[in-house]
XYZ file of C-alpha atoms in Angstrom:
69
model
C -15.185 20.623 -39.282
C -17.696 23.387 -39.270
C -20.382 24.056 -36.700
C -23.101 22.986 -39.148
C -21.645 19.530 -39.874
C -23.411 17.718 -37.002
C -26.720 19.307 -37.990
C -26.277 18.296 -41.622
C -25.346 14.738 -40.680
C -28.301 14.466 -38.312
C -30.571 15.661 -41.101
C -29.240 13.011 -43.486
C -29.507 10.112 -41.047
C -32.860 11.139 -39.593
C -34.803 10.308 -42.755
C -33.055 6.940 -43.061
C -34.203 5.920 -39.571
C -37.856 6.303 -40.503
C -37.711 3.928 -43.484
C -39.395 0.599 -42.895
C -37.336 -2.382 -43.898
C -39.375 -5.488 -44.697
C -38.368 -8.600 -42.781
C -37.948 -11.849 -44.630
C -40.295 -14.652 -43.685
C -37.875 -17.578 -43.546
C -39.151 -20.872 -42.220
C -37.057 -24.000 -42.025
C -38.229 -27.573 -42.188
C -36.356 -30.794 -41.540
C -34.434 -32.105 -44.551
C -36.231 -34.530 -46.828
C -33.159 -36.757 -47.063
C -30.205 -37.071 -44.725
C -26.746 -36.484 -46.148
C -24.665 -39.553 -46.736
C -21.118 -40.161 -45.557
C -19.682 -39.616 -49.038
C -21.508 -36.300 -49.455
C -20.281 -35.103 -46.064
C -16.718 -36.176 -46.842
C -16.771 -34.350 -50.178
C -18.175 -31.215 -48.557
C -15.684 -31.140 -45.685
C -12.772 -31.914 -48.003
C -13.687 -29.139 -50.418
C -14.032 -26.645 -47.555
C -10.674 -27.601 -46.077
C -8.949 -27.475 -49.474
C -10.491 -24.074 -50.162
C -8.989 -22.624 -46.988
C -5.770 -24.580 -46.560
C -4.319 -24.617 -50.088
C -4.009 -20.811 -50.424
C -2.588 -20.550 -46.889
C -0.088 -23.310 -47.628
C 0.918 -21.649 -50.876
C 1.593 -18.356 -49.115
C 3.543 -20.016 -46.300
C 5.648 -22.088 -48.692
C 6.559 -18.996 -50.752
C 7.057 -16.677 -47.782
C 10.808 -16.317 -48.328
C 10.346 -15.186 -51.933
C 7.748 -12.647 -50.793
C 10.201 -11.318 -48.199
C 12.910 -10.899 -50.857
C 10.623 -8.846 -53.100
C 9.546 -6.394 -50.408
């Protein structure tokens, strides 16, 4: 690393600090309709399947992965 590297980096990041980033105006209101039991069950089931099926697949095939590596 040369002696000028910190000065160059400071020069690059200094202009980025002065940029104004607009903030989003997000306002939330209560839901118009409450979710039903079936909708909640479908949502939770799909989330659990999304996370657990790939993990189960990897764990069930762990021995074959060990043999390859």
